[in-house]
CSV table of N, CA and C and ligand atoms in Angstrom, one decimal:
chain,number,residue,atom,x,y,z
A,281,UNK,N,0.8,-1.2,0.0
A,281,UNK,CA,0.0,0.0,0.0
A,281,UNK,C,0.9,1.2,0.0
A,282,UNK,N,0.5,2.2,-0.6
A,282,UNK,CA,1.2,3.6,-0.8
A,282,UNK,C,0.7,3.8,0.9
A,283,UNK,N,1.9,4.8,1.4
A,283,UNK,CA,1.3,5.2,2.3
A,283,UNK,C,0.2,6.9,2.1
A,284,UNK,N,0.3,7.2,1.3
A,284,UNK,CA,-0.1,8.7,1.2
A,284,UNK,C,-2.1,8.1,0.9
A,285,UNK,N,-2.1,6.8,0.2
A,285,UNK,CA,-3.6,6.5,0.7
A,285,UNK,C,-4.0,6.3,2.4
A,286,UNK,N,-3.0,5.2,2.8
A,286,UNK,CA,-3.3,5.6,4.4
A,286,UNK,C,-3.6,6.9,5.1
A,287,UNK,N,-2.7,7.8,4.5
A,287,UNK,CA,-3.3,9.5,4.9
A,287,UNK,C,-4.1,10.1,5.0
A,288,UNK,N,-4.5,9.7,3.6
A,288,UNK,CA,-6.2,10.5,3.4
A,288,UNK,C,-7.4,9.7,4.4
A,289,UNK,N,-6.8,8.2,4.1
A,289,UNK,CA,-8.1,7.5,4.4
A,289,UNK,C,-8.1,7.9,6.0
A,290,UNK,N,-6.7,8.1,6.7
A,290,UNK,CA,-6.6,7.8,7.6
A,290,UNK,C,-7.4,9.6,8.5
A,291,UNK,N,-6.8,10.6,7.6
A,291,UNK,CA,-7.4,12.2,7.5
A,291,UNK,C,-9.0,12.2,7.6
A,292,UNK,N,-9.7,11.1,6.9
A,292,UNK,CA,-10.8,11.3,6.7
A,292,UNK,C,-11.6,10.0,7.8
A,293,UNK,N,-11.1,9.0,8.6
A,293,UNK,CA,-11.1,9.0,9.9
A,293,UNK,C,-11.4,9.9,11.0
A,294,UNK,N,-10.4,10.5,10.8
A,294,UNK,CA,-10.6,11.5,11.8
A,294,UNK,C,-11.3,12.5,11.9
A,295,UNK,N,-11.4,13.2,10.8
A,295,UNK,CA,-12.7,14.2,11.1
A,295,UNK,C,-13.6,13.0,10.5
A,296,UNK,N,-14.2,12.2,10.3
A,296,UNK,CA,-15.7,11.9,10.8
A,296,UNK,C,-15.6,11.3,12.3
A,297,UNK,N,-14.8,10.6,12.8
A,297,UNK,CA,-14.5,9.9,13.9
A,297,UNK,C,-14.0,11.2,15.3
A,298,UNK,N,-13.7,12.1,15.2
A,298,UNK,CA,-12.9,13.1,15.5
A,298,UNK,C,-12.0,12.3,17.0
A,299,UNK,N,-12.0,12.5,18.2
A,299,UNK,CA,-11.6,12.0,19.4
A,299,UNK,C,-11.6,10.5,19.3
A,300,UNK,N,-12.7,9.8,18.7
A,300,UNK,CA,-12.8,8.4,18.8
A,300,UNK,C,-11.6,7.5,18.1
A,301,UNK,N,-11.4,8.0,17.1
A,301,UNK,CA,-10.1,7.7,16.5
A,301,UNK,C,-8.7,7.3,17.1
A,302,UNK,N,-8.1,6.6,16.9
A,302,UNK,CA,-7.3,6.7,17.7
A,302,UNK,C,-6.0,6.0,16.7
A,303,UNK,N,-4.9,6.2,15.7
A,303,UNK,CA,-4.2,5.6,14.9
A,303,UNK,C,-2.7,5.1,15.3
A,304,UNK,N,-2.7,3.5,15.4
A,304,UNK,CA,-1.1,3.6,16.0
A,304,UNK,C,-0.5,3.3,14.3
A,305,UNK,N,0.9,3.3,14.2
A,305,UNK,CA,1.5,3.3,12.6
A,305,UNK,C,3.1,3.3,13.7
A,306,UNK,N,3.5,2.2,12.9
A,306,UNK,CA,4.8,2.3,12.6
A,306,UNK,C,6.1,3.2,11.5
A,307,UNK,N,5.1,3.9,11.4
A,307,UNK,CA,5.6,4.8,10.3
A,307,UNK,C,6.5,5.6,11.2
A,308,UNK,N,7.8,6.3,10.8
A,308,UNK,CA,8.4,7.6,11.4
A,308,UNK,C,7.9,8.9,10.9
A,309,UNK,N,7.6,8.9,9.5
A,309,UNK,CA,7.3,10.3,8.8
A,309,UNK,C,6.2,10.8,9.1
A,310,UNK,N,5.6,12.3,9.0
A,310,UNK,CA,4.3,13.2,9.6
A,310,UNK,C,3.6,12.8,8.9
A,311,UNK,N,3.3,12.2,8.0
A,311,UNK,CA,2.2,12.1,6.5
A,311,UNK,C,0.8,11.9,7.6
A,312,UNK,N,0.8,11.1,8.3
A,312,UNK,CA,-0.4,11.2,9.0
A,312,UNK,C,-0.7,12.3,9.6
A,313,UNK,N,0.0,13.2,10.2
A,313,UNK,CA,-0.5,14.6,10.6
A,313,UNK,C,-0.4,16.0,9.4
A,314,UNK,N,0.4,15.2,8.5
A,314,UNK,CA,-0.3,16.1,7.4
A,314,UNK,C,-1.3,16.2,7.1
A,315,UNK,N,-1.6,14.8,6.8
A,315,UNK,CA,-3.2,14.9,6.2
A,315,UNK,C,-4.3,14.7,6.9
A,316,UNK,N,-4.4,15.3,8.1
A,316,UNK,CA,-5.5,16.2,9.1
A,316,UNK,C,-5.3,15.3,10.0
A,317,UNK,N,-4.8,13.8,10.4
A,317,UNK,CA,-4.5,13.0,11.9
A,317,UNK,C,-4.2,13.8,12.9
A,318,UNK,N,-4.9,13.3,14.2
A,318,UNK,CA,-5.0,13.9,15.4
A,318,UNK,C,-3.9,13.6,16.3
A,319,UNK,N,-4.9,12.0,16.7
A,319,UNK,CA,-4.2,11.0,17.4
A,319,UNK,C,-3.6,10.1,17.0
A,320,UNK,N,-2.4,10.1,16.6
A,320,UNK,CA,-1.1,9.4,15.9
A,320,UNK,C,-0.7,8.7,17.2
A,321,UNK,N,-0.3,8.0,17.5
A,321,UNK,CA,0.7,6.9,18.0
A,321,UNK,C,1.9,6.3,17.0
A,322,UNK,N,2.7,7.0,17.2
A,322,UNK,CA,4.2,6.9,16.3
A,322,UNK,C,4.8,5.4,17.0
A,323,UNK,N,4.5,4.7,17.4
A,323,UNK,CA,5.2,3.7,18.2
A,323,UNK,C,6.4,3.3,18.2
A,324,UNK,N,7.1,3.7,16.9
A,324,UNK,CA,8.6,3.3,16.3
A,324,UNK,C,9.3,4.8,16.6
A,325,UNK,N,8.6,5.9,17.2
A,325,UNK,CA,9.2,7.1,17.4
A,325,UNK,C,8.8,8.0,16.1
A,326,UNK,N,9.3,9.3,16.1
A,326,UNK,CA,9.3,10.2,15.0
A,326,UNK,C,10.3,11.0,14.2
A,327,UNK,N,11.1,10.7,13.3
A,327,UNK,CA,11.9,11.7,12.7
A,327,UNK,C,12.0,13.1,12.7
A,328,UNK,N,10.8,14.0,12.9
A,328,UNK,CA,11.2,15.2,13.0
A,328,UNK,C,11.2,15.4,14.3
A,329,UNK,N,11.5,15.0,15.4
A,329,UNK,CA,11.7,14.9,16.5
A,329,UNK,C,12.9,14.5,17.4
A,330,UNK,N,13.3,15.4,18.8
A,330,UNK,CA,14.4,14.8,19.3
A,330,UNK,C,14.6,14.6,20.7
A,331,UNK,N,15.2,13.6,21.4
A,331,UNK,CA,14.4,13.7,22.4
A,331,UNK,C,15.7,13.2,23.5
A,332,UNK,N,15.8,13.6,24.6
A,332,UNK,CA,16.3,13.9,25.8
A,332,UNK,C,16.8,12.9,26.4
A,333,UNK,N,18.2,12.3,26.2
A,333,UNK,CA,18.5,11.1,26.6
A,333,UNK,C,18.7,11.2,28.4
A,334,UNK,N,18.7,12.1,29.0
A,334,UNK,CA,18.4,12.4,30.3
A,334,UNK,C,17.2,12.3,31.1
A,335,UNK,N,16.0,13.3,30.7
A,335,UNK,CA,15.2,13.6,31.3
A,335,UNK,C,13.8,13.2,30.3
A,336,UNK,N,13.8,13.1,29.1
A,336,UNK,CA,12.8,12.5,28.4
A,336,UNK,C,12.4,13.2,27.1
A,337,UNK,N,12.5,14.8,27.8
A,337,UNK,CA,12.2,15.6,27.4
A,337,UNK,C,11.8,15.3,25.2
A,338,UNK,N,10.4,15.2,24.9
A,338,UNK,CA,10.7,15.5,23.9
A,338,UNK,C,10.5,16.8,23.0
A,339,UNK,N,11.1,17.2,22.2
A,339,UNK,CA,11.4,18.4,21.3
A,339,UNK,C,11.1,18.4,19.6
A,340,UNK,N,10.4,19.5,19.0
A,340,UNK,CA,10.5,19.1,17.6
A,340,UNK,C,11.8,19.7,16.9
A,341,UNK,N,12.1,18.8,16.0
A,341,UNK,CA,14.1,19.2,15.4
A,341,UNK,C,13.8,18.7,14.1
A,342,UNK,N,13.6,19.7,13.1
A,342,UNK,CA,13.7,19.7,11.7
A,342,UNK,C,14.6,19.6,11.3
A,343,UNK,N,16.0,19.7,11.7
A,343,UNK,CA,17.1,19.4,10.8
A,343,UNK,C,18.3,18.8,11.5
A,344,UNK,N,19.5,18.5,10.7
A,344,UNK,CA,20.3,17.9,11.1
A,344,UNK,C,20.9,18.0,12.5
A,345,UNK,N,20.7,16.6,13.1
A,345,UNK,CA,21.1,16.7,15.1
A,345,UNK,C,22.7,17.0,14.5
A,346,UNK,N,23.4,17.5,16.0
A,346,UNK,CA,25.1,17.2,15.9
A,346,UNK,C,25.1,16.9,17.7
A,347,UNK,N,26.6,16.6,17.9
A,347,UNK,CA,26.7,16.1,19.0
A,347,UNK,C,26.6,17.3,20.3
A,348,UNK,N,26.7,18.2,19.8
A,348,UNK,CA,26.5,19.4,20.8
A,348,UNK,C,24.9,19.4,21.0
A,349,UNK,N,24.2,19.2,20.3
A,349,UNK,CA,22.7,19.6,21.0
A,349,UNK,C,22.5,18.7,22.2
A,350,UNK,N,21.7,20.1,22.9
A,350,UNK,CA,22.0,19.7,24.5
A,350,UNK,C,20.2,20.1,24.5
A,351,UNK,N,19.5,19.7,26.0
A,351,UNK,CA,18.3,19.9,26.0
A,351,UNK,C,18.2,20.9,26.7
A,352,UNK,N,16.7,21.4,26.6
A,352,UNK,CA,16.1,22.9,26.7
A,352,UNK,C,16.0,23.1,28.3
A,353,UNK,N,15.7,21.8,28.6
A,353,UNK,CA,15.3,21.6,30.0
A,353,UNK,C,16.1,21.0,31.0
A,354,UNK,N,17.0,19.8,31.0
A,354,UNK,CA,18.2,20.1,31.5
A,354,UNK,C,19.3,19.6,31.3
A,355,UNK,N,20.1,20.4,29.9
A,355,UNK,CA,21.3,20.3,29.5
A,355,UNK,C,21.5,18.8,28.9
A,356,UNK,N,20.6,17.6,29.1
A,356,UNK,CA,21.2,16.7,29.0
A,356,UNK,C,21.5,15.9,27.5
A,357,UNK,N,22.0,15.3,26.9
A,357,UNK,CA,22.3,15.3,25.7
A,357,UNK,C,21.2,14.8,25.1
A,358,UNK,N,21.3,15.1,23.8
A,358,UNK,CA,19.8,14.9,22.6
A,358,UNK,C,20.1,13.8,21.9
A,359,UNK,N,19.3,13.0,21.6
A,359,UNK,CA,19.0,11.8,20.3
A,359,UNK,C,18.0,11.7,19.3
A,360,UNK,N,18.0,11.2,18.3
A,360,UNK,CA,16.5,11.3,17.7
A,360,UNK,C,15.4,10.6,18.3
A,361,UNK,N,14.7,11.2,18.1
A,361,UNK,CA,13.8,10.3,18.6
A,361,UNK,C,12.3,9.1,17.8
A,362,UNK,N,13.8,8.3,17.6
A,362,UNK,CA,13.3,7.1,17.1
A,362,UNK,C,13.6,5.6,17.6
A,363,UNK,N,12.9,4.6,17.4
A,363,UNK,CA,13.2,3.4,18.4
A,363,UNK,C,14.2,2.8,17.5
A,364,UNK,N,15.1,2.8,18.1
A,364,UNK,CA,16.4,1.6,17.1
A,364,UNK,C,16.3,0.3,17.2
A,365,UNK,N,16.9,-0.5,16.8
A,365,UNK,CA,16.8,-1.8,16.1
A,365,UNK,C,17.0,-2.4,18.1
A,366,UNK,N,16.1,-3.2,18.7
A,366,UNK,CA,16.1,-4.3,19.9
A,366,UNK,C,16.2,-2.6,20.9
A,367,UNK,N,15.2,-1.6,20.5
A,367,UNK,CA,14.6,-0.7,21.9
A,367,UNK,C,13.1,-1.1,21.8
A,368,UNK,N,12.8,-0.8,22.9
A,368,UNK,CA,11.3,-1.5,23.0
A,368,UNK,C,10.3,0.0,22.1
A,369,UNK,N,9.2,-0.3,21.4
A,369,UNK,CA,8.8,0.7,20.9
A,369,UNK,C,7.6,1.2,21.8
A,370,UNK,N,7.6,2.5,21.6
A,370,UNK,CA,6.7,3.7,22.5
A,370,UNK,C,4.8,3.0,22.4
A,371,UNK,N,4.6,3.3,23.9
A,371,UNK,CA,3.0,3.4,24.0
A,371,UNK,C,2.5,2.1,24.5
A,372,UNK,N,3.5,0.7,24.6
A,372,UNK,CA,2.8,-0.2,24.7
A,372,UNK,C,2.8,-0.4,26.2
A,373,UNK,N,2.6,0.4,27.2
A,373,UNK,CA,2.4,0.4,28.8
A,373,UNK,C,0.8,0.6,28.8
A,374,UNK,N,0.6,2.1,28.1
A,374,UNK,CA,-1.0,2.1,28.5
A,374,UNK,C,-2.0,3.2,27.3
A,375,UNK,N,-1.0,3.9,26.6
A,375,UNK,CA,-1.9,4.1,25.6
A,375,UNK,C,-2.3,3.2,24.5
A,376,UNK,N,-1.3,2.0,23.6
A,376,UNK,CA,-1.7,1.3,22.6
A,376,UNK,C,-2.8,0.4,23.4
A,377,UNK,N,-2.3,-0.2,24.9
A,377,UNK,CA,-3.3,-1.3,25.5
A,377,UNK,C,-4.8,-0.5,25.5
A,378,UNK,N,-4.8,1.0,25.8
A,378,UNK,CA,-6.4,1.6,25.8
A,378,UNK,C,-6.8,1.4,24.7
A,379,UNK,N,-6.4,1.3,23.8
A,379,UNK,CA,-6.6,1.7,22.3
A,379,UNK,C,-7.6,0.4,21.7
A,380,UNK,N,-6.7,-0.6,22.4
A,380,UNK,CA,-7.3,-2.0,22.0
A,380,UNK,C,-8.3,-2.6,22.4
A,381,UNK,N,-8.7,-1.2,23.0
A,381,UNK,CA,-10.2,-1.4,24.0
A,381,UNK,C,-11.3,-1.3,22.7
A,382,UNK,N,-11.1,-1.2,21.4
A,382,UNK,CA,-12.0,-0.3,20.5
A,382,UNK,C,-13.3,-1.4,20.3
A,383,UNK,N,-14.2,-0.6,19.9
A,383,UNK,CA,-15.3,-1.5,19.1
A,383,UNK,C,-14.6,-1.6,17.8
A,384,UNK,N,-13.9,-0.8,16.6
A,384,UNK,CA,-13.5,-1.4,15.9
A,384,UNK,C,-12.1,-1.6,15.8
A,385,UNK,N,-11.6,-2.6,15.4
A,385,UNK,CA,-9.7,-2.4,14.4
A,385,UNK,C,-9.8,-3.1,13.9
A,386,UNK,N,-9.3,-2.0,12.7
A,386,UNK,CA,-8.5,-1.9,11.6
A,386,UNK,C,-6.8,-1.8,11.1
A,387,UNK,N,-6.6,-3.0,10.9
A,387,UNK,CA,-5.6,-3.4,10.4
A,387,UNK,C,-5.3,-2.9,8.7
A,388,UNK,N,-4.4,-2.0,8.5
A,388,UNK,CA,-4.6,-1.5,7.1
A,388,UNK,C,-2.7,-1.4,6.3
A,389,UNK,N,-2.5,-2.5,5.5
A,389,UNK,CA,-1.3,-2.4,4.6
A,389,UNK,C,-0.5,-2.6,5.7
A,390,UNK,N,-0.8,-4.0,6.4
A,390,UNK,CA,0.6,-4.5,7.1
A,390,UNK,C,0.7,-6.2,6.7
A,391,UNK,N,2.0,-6.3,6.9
A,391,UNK,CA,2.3,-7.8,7.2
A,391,UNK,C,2.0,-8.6,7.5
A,392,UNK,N,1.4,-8.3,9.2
A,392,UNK,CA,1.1,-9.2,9.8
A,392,UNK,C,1.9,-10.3,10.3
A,393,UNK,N,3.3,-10.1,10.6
A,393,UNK,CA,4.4,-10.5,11.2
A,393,UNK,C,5.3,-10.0,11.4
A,394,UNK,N,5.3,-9.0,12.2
A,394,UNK,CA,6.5,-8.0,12.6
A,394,UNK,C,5.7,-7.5,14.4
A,395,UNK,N,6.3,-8.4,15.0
A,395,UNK,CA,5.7,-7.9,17.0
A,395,UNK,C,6.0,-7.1,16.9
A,396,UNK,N,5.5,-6.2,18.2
A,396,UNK,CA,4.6,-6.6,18.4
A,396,UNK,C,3.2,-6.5,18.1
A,397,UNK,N,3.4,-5.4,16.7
A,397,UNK,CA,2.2,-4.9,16.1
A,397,UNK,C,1.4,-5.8,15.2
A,398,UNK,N,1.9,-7.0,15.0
A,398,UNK,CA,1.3,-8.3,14.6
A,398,UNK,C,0.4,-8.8,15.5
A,399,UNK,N,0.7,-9.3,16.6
A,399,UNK,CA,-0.4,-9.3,18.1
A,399,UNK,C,-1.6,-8.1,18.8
A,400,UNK,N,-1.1,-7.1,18.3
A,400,UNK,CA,-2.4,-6.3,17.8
A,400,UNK,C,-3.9,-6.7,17.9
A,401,UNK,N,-4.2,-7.0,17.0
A,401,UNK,CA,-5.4,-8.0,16.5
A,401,UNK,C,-5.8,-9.3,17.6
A,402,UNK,N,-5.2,-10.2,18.1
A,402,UNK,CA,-5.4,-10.9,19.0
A,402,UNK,C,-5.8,-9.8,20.5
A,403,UNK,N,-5.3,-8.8,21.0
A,403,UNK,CA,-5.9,-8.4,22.6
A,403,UNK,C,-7.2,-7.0,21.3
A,404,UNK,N,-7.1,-7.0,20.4
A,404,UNK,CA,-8.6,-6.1,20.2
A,404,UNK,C,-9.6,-7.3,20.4
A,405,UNK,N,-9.2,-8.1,19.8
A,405,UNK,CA,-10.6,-9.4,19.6
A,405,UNK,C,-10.8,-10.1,21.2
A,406,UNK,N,-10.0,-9.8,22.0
A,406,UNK,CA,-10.0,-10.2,23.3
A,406,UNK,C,-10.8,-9.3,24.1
A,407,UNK,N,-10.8,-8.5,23.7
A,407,UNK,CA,-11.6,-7.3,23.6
A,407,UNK,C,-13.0,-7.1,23.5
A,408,UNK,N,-13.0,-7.6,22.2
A,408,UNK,CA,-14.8,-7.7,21.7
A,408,UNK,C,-14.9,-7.2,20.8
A,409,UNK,N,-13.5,-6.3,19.9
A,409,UNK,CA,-13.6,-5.6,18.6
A,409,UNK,C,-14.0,-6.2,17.6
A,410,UNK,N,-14.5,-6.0,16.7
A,410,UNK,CA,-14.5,-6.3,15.4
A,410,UNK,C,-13.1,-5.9,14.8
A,411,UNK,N,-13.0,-6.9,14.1
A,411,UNK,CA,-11.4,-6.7,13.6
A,411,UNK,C,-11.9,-7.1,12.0
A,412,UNK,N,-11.2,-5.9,11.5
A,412,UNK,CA,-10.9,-5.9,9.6
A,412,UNK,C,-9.8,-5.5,9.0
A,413,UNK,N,-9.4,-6.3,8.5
A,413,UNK,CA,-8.1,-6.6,8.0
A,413,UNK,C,-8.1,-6.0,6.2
A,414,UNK,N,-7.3,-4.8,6.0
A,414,UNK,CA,-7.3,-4.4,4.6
A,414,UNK,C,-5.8,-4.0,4.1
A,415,UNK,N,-5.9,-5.4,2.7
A,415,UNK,CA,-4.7,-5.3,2.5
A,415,UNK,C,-4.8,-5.6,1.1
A,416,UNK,N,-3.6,-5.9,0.5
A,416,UNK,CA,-3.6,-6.2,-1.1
A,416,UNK,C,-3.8,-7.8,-0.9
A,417,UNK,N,-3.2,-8.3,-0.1
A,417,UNK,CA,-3.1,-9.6,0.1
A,417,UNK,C,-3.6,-10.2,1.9
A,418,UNK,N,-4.1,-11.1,2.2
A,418,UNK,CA,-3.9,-11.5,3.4
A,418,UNK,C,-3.0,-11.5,4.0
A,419,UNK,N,-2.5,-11.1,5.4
A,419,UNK,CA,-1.5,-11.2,5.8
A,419,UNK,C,-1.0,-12.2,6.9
A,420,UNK,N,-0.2,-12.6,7.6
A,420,UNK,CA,0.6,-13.2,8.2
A,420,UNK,C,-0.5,-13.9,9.2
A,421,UNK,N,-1.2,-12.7,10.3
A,421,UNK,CA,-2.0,-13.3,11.1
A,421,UNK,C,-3.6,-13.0,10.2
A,422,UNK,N,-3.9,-13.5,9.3
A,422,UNK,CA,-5.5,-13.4,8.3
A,422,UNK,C,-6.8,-13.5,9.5
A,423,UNK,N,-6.1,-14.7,10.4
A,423,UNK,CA,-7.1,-16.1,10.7
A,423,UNK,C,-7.7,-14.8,11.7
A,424,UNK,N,-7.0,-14.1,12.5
A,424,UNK,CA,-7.6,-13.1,13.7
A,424,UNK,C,-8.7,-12.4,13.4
A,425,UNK,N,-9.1,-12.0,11.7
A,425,UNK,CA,-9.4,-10.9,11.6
A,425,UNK,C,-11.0,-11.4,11.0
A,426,UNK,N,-12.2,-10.8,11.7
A,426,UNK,CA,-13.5,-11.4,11.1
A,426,UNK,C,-13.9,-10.7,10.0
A,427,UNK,N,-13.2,-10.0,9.0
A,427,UNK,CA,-13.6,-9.6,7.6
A,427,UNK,C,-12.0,-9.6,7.1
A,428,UNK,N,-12.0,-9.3,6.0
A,428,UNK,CA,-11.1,-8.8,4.6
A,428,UNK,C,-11.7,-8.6,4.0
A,429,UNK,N,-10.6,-7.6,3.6
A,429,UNK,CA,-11.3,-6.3,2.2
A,429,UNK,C,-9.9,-6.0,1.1
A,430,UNK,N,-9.3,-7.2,0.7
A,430,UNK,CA,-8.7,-6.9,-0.1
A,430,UNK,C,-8.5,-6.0,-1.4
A,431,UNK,N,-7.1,-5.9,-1.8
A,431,UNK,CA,-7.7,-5.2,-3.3
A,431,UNK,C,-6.9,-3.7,-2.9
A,432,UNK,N,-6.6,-2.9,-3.8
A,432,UNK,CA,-6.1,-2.1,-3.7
A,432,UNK,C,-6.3,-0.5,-2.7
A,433,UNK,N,-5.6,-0.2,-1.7
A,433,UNK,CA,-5.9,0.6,-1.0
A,433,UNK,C,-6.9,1.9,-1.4
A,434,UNK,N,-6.4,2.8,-2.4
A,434,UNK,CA,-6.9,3.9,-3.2
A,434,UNK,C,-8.5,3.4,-3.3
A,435,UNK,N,-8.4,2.0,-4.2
A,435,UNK,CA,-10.4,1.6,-4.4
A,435,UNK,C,-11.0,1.2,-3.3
A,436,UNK,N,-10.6,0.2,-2.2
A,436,UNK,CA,-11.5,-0.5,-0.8
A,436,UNK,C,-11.6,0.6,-0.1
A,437,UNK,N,-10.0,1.2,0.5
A,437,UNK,CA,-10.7,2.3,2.1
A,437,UNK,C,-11.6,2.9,1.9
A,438,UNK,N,-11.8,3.6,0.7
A,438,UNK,CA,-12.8,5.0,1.1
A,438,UNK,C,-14.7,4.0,1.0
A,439,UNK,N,-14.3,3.2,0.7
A,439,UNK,CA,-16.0,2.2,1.0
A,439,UNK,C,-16.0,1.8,1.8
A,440,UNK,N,-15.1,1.5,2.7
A,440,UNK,CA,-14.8,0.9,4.3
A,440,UNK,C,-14.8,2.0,5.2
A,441,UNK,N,-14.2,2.7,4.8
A,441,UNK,CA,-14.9,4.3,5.9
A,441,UNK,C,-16.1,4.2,6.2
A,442,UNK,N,-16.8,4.8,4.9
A,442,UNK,CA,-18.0,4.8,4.4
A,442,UNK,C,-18.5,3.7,5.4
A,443,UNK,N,-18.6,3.1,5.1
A,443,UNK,CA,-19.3,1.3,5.6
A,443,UNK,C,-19.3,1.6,7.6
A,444,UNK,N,-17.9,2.2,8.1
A,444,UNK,CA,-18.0,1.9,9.2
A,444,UNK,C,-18.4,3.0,9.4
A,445,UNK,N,-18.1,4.4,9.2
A,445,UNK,CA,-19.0,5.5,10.0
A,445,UNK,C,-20.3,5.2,9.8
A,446,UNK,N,-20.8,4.4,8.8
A,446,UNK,CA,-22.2,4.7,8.5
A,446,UNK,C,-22.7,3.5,9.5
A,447,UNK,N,-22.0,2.5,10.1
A,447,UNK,CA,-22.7,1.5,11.0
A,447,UNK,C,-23.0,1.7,12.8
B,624,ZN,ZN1,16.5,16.8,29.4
């Protein structure tokens, strides 16, 4: 899936859904807060972002870090803020677990084998979500998901929007 369909579809979520919404993505890039996203859950962290190997602090940093950037709050040294390869990724203490509280997830242009956002699907349906899975292809974990909507992102989302705001 292109991600710039996830944007729109994901933009047009949100304002009909406004607060209810709630989007986690592995993505680093803003495209979801470009295209009108609220509640982002970056879980893999954010690229334009930098964040406070001291104190937590995070900061927005559009351009190239160097070793001298120090934090605003207290002095302590800066990193991007992104999860690197074996860091644990952001939110899964208590915002992704609320999240999975939903009546619906939607699973849209993943694998479906990459933890822990493959397991995903398993605590929504533990849950009592309805789970729908939209992809080009089935993915990894298919069997979790009580619909698919295969087929190209650009033609299914915007009738699966449709379909669920209107239910
Ligand atoms: Zn700090």
């Amino acid at each position: 899936m292109r991600s710039g369909d996830t944007t729109v579809t994901g933009a047009e979520l949100a304002r009909l859904l406004g607060d209810r919404l709630v989007l986690i993505t592995q993505n680093v890039d803003d495209l979801h807060e470009r295209g009108g996203s609220r509640a982002v859950l970056h879980m893999h962290g954010e690229l334009l972002k930098a964040r406070c190997v001291e104190c937590g602090d995070v900061v927005s940093c559009e351009r190239d870090m160097t070793l001298s950037d120090a934090c605003g709050a207290c002095a302590g040294r800066m990193r991007p803020h992104i999860v690197w390869f074996e860091e644990v990724p952001f939110y899964l203490d208590e915002e992704i677990p609320r999240a999975l509280q939903a009546e619906v997830f939607l699973s849209i242009g993943t694998s479906g084998s990459v933890y822990p956002a493959a397991g995903m699907v398993v605590e929504a349906k533990r849950h009592g979500a309805v789970t729908i899975e939209a992809n080009l292809e089935p993915s990894g974990n298919a069997r979790w998901f009580d619909h698919q909507v295969l087929g190209p992102a650009g033609t299914t989302l915007p009738e699966l929007v449709a379909e669920i705001v209107g239910a």
